[in-house]
CSV table of C-alpha atoms in Angstrom, one decimal:
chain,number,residue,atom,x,y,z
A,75,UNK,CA,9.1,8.2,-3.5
A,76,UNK,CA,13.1,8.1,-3.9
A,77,UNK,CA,13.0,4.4,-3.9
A,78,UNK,CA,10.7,4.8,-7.2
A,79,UNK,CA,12.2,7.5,-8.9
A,80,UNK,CA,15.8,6.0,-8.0
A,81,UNK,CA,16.3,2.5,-7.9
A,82,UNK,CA,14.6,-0.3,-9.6
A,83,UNK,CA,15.7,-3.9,-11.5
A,84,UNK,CA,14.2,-7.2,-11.9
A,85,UNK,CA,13.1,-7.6,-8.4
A,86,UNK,CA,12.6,-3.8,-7.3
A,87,UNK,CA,10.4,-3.1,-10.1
A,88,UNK,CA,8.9,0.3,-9.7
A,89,UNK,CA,5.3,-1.7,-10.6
A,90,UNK,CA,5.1,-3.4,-7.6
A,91,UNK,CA,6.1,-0.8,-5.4
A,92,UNK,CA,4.1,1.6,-7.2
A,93,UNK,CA,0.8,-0.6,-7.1
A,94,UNK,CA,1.3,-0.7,-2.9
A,95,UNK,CA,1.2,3.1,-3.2
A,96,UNK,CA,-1.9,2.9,-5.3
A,97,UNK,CA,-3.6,0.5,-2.7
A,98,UNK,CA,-2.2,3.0,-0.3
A,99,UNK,CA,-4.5,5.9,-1.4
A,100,UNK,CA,-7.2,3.3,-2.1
A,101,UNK,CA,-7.5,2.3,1.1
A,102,UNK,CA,-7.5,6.1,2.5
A,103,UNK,CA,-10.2,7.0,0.3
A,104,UNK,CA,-12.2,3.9,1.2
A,105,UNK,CA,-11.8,4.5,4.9
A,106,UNK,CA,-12.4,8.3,4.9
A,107,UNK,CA,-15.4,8.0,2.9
A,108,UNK,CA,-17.3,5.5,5.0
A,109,UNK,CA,-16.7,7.6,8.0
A,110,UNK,CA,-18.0,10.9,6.4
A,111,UNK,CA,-20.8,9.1,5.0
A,112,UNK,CA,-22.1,7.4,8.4
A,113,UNK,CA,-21.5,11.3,9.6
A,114,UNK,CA,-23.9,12.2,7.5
A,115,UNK,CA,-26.6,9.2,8.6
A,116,UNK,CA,-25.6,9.4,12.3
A,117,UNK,CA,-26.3,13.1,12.3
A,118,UNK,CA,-28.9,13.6,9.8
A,119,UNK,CA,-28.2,16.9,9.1
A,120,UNK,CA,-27.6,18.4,6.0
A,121,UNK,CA,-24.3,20.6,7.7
A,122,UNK,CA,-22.2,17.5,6.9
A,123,UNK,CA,-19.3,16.9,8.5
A,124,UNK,CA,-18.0,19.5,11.0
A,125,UNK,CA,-14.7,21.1,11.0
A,126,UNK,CA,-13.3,19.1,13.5
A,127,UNK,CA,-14.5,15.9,12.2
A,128,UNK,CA,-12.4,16.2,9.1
A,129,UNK,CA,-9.0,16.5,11.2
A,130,UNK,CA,-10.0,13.2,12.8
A,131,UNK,CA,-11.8,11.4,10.0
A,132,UNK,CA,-8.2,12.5,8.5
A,133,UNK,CA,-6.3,11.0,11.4
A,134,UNK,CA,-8.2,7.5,11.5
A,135,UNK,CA,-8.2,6.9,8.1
A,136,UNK,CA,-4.0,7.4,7.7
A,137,UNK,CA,-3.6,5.2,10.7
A,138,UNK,CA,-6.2,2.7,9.4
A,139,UNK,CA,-5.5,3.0,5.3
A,140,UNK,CA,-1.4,2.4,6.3
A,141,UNK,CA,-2.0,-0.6,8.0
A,142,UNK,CA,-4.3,-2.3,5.5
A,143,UNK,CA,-1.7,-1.3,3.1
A,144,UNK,CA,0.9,-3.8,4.9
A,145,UNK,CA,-1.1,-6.8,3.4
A,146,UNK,CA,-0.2,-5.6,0.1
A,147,UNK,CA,3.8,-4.6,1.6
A,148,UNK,CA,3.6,-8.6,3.2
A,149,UNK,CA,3.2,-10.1,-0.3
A,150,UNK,CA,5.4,-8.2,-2.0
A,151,UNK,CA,8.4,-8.4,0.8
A,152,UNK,CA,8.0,-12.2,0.9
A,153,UNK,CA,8.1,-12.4,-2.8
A,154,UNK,CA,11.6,-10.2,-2.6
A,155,UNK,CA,13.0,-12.6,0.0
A,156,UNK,CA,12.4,-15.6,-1.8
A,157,UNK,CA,14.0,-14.2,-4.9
A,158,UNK,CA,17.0,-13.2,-2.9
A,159,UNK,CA,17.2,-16.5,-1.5
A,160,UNK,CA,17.0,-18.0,-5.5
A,161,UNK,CA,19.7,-16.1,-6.6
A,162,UNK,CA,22.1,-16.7,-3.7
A,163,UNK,CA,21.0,-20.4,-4.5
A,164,UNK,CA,21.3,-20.6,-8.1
A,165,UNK,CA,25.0,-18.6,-7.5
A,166,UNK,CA,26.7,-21.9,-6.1
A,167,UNK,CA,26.7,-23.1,-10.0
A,168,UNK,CA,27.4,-27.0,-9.9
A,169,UNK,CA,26.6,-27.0,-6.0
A,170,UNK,CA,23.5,-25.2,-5.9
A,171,UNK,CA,20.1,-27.4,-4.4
A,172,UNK,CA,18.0,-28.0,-7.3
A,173,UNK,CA,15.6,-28.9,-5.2
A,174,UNK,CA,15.9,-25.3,-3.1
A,175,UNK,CA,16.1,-23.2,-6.6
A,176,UNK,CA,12.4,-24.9,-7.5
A,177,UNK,CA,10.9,-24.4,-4.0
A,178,UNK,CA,12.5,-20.6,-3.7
A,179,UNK,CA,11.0,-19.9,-7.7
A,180,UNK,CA,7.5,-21.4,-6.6
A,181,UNK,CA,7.3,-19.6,-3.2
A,182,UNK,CA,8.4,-16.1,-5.1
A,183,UNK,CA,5.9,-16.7,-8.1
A,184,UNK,CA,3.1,-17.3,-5.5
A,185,UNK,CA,3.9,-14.0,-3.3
A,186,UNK,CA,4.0,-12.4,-7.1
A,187,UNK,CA,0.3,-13.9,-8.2
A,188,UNK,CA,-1.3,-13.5,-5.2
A,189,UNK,CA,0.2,-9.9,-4.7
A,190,UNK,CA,-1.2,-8.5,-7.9
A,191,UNK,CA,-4.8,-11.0,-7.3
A,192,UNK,CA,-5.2,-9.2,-3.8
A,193,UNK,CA,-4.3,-5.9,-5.9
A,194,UNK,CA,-7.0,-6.6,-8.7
A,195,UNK,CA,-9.9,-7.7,-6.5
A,196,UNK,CA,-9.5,-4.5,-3.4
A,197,UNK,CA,-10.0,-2.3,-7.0
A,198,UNK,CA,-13.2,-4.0,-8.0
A,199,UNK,CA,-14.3,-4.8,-4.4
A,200,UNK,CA,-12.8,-1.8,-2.7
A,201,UNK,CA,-14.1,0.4,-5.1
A,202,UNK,CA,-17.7,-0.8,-5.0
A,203,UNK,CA,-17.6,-0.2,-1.0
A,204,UNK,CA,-16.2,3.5,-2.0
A,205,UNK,CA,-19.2,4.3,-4.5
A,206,UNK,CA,-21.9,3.1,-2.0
A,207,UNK,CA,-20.7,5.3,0.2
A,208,UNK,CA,-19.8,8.8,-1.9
A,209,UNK,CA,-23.5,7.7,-2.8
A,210,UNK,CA,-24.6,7.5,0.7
A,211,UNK,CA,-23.1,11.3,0.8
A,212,UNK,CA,-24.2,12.9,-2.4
A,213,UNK,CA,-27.0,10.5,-3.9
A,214,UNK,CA,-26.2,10.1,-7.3
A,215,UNK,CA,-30.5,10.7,-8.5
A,216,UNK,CA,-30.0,13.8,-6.4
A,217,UNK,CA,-26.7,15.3,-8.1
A,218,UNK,CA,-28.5,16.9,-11.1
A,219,UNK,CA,-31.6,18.1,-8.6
A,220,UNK,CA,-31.7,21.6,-8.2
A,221,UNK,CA,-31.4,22.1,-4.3
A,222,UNK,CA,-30.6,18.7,-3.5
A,223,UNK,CA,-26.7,18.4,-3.8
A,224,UNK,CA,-24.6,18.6,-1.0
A,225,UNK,CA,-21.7,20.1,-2.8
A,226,UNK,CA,-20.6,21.1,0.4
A,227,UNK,CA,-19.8,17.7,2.1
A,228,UNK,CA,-18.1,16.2,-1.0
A,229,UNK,CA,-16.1,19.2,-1.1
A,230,UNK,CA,-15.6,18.6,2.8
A,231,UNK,CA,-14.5,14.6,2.1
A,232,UNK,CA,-11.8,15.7,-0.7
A,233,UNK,CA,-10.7,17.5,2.5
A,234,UNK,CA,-10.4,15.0,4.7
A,235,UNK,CA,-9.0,12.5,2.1
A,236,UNK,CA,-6.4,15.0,1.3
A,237,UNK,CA,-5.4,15.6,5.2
A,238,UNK,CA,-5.2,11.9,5.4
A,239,UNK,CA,-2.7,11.3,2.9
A,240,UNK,CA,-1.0,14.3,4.2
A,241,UNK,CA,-0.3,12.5,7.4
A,242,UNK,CA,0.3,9.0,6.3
A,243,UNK,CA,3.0,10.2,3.9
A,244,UNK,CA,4.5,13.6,5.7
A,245,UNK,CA,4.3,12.2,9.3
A,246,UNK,CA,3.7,9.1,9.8
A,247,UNK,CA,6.3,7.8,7.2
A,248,UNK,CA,8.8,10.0,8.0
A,249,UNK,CA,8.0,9.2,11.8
A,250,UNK,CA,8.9,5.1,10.5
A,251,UNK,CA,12.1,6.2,9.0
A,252,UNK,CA,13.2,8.0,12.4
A,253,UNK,CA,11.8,4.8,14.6
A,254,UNK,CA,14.2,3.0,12.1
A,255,UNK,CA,17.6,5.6,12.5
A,256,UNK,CA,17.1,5.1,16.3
A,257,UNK,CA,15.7,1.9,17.0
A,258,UNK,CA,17.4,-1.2,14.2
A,259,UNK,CA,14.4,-4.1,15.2
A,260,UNK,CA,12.0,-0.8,13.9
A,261,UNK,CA,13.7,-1.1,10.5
A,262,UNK,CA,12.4,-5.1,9.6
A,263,UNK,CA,8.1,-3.2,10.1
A,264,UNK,CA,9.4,-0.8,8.1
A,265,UNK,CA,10.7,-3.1,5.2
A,266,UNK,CA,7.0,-5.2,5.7
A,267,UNK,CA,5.3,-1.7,4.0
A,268,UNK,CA,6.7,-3.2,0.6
A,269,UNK,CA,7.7,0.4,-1.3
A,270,UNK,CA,10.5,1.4,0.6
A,271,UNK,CA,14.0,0.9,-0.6
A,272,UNK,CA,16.0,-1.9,0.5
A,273,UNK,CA,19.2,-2.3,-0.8
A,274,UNK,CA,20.3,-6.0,0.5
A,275,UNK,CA,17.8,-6.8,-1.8
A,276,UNK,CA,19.3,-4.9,-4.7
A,277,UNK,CA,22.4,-5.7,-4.1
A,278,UNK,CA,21.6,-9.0,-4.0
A,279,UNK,CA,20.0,-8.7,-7.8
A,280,UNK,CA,23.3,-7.2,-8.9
A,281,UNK,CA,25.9,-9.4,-7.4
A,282,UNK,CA,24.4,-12.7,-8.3
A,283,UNK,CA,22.3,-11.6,-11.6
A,284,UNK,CA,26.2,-10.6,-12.9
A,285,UNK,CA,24.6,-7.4,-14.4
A,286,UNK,CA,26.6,-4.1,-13.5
């Protein structure tokens, strides 16, 4: 959150890093929702999910939704490397590799693409997986059926959605930050999540980019 509201140029855009926290709630919502919907089918009860069950469902779907969100902090860290390694390339003037400044362009271009084509295709995909199963809990030719919602266990997924986020952003995150004060190989998986701030990378844009 500092990183976006704080720091951002040509290579830190706060696009990118915003997109990896928008495939960051994606995925929690995806994952909580298939587990309160199989709830629903494994118990076949109209109670729902039970109070304990939203503190776990919670639980898993941080843990899971924050790894699946380092494919998305992958592509964009490579792509940030690359472009690093093109400027510090492009720097040496007359002496710079033309054949490194092309290979180091391509290589960041194709982190780029394929960063915002895994992006695009988890929100069609992803989001088809996450209506099936909000349907599988509240069936949408039963919604406007007197008697037949179950108000109740949507109201008890925003729950465990919420408590999900909760975690992955108030514990777990901060928990990566102190793993990374104590512990310096912690800090290169913390860089691999994509949003957070790194500033070799932005000092790199301003000391060879000449911009001030």
């Amino acid at each position: 959150m500092y990183s976006l509201a704080k720091v951002s140029n040509e290579i830190f855009t706060r696009r990118t890093r915003f997109t990896v926290v928008w495939m960051n709630l994606t995925n929690n919502a995806i994952i909580t929702a298939i587990f309160a919907a199989n709830n629903k089918k494994l118990r076949d009860s109209t109670d729902g999910i039970v109070g304990a069950d939203i503190f776990l469902y919670g639980l898993v779907g941080s843990v899971c939704g924050g790894f699946f969100t380092y494919i998305w902090g992958f592509m964009l860290r490579k792509f940030y490397n690359h472009k690093c390694r093109l400027l510090k390339e492009k720097s040496k003037g007359e002496e710079s590799d033309a054949n490194k400044v092309e290979k180091h362009e391509e290589d960041a271009n194709f982190y780029l693409y394929f960063f915002y084509f895994l992006a695009f295709a988890w929100m069609w995909g992803g989001n088809l997986i996450f209506v099936w199963q909000m349907n599988q809990i509240n069936p949408i030719d039963r919604i406007n059926v007197v008697g037949m919602q179950n108000q109740e266990m949507s109201n008890m997924w925003v729950a465990t959605f919420f408590i999900s986020i909760g975690i992955d952003w108030l514990v777990l995150d901060p928990l990566h930050v102190l793993l990374a004060y104590i512990l310096p190989f912690w800090r290169h998986i913390a860089k691999w999540k994509g949003f957070f701030y790194d500033k070799i990378c932005h000092e790199t844009w301003m000391l060879y980019s000449k911009e001030d």
